[in-house]
GROMACS .gro file of C-alpha atoms in nm:
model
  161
    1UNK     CA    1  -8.411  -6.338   5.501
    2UNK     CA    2  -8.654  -6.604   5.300
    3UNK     CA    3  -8.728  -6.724   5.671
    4UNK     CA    4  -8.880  -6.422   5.781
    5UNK     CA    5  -9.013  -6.332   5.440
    6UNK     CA    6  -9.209  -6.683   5.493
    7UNK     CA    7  -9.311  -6.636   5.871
    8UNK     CA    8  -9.380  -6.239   5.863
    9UNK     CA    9  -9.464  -6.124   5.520
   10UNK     CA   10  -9.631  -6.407   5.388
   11UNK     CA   11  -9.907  -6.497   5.671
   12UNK     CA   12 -10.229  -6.369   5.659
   13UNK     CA   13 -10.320  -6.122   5.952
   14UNK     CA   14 -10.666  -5.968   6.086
   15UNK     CA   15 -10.504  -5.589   6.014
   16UNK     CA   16 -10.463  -5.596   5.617
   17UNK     CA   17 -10.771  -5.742   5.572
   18UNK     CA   18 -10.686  -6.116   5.618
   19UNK     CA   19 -10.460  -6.059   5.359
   20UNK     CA   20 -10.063  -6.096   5.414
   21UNK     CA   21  -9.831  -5.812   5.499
   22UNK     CA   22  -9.701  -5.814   5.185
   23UNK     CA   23  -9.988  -6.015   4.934
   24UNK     CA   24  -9.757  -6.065   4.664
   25UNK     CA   25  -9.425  -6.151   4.806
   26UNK     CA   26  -9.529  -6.516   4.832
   27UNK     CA   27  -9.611  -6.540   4.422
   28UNK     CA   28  -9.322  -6.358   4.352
   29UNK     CA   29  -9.075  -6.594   4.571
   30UNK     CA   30  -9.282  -6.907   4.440
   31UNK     CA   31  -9.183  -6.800   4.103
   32UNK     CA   32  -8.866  -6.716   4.135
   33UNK     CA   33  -8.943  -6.361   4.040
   34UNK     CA   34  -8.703  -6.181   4.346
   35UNK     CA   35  -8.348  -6.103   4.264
   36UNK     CA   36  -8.174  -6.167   4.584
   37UNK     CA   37  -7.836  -6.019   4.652
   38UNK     CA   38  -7.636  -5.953   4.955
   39UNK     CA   39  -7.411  -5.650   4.884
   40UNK     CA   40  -7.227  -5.411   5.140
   41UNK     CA   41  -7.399  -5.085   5.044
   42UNK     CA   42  -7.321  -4.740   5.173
   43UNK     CA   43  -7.319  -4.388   5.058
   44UNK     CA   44  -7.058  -4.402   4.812
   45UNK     CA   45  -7.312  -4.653   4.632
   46UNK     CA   46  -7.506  -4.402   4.518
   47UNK     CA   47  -7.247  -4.287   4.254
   48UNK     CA   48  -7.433  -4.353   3.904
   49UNK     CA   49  -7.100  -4.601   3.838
   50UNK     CA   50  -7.105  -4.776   4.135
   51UNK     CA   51  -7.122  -5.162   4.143
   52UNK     CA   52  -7.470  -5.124   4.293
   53UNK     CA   53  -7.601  -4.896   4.051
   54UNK     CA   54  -7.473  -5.127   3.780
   55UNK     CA   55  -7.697  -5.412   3.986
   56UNK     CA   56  -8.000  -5.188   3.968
   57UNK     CA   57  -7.958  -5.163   3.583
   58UNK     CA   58  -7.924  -5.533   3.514
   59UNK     CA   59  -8.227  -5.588   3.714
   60UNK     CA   60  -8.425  -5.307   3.524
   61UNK     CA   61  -8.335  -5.446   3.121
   62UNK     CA   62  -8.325  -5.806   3.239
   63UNK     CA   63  -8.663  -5.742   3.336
   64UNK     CA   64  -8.685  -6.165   3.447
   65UNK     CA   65  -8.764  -6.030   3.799
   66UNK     CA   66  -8.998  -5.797   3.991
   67UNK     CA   67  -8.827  -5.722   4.245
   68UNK     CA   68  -8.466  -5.668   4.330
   69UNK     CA   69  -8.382  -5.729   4.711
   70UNK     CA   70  -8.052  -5.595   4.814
   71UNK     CA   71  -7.966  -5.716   5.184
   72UNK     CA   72  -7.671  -5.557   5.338
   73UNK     CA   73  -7.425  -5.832   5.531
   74UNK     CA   74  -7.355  -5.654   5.793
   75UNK     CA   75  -7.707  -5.646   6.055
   76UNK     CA   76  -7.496  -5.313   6.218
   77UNK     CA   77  -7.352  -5.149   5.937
   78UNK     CA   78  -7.623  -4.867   5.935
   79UNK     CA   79  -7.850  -4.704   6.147
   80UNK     CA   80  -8.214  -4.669   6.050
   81UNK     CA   81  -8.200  -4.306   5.977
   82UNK     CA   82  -7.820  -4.334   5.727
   83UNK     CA   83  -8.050  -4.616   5.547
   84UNK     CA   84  -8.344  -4.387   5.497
   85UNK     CA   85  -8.110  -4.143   5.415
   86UNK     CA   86  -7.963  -4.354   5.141
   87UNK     CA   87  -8.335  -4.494   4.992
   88UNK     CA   88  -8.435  -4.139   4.959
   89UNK     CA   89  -8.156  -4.042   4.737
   90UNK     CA   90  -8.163  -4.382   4.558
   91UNK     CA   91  -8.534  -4.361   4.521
   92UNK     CA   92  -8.447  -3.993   4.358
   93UNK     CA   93  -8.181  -4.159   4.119
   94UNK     CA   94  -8.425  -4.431   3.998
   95UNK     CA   95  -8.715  -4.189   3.907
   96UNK     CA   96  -8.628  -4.183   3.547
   97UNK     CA   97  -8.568  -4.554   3.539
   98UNK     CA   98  -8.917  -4.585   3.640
   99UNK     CA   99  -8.822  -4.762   3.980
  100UNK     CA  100  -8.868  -4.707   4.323
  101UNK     CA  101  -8.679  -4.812   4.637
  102UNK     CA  102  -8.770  -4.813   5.007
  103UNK     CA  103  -8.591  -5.001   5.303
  104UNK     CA  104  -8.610  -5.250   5.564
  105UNK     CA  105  -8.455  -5.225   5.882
  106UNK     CA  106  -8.431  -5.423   6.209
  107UNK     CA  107  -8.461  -5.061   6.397
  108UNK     CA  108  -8.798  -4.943   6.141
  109UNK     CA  109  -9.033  -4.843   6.354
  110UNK     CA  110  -9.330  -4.779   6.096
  111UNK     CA  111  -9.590  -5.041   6.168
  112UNK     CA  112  -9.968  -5.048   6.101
  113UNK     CA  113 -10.175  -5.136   6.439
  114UNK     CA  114  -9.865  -5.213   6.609
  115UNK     CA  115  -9.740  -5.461   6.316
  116UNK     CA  116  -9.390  -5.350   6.207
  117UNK     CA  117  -9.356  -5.431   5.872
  118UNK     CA  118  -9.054  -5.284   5.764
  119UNK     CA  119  -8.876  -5.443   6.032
  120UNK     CA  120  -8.638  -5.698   5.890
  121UNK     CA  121  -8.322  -5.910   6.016
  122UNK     CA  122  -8.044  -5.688   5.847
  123UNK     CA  123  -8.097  -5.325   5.635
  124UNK     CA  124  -8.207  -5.395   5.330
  125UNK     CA  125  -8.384  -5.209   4.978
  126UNK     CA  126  -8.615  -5.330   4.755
  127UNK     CA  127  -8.636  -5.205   4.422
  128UNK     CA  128  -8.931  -5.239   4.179
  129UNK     CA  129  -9.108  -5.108   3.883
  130UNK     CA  130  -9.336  -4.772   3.978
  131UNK     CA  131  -9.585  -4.895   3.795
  132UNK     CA  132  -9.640  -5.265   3.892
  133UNK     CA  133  -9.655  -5.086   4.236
  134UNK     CA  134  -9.903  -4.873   4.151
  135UNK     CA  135 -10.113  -5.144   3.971
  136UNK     CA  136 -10.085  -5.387   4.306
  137UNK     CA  137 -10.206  -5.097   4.534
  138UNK     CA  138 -10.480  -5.006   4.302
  139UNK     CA  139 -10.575  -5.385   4.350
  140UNK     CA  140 -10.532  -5.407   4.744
  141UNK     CA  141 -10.726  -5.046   4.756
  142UNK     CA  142 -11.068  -5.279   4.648
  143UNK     CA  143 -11.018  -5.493   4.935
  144UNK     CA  144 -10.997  -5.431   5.317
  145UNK     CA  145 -10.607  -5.410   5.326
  146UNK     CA  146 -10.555  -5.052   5.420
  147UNK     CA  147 -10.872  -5.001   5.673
  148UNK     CA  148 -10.623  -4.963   5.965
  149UNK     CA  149 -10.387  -4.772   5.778
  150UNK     CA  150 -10.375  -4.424   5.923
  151UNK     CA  151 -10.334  -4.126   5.695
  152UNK     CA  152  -9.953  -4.067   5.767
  153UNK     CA  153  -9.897  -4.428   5.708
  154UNK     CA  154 -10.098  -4.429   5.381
  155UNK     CA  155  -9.892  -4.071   5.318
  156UNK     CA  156  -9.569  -4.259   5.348
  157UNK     CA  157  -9.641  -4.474   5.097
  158UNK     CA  158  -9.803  -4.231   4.829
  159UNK     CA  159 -10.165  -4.283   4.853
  160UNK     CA  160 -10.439  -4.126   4.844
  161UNK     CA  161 -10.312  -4.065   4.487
   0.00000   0.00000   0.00000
């Protein structure tokens, strides 16, 4: 997964503005500031005393790390629509924590210009603070990034705000 974080996410590209994909990921991997973790998730995850959930917590009071990456082992374990399934009710669960989700998967067909870039090796959530998000988008919103963002695709990820 750091492999393709490195040759996908990190490099700059013509459609976000010369910027990355993802223009923090590289910062935040340099530092050390992603919580990796490989864990089997499913549906029965979502129960508040799940193992998972218990993950999710540590990450939010630890607060050592901006992100929290959880990458299922299994590449086939769910299909694209079970893991958007599963983010949305997840995302619902972490509201009052103040923390969002949203999912990679090798089947995502979202892309920006023909640039899929929620498509990663296995399923996969990442979990962050709602309002460093919302700080980082206010940032990329004073550069070119989302020129070739079409309004569903700036819908899906909660802008215009």
């Amino acid at each position: 997964m750091i492999a393709h974080i490195q040759s996908t996410l990190e490099q700059p590209n013509s459609v976000f503005g010369g910027l990355p994909i993802c223009p923090y990921v590289q910062r935040a991997r340099l530092q050390q500031l992603i919580r990796f973790h490989v864990y089997p998730f499913d549906s029965r995850c979502l129960n508040p005393t799940s193992d998972l959930m218990k993950i999710v917590r540590e990450f939010q009071s630890q607060q050592r790390f901006e992100v929290l990456l959880i990458i299922h082992s299994n590449r086939n374990a769910m299909s694209f629509s079970q893991l958007q399934m599963f983010v949305t009710v997840l995302d619902q669960q972490l509201a009052s924590m103040q923390l969002t989700a949203f999912g990679g998967h090798p089947d995502d067909p979202f892309h920006i210009q023909n640039i899929r870039t929620r498509q990663d090796p296995y399923p996969n959530i990442a979990i962050q603070s709602i309002q460093k998000l919302k700080r980082a988008s206010d940032q990329l919103s004073k550069t070119h990034y989302y020129d070739h963002w079409s309004a569903e695709n700036l819908k899906s990820v909660g802008l215009p705000r």
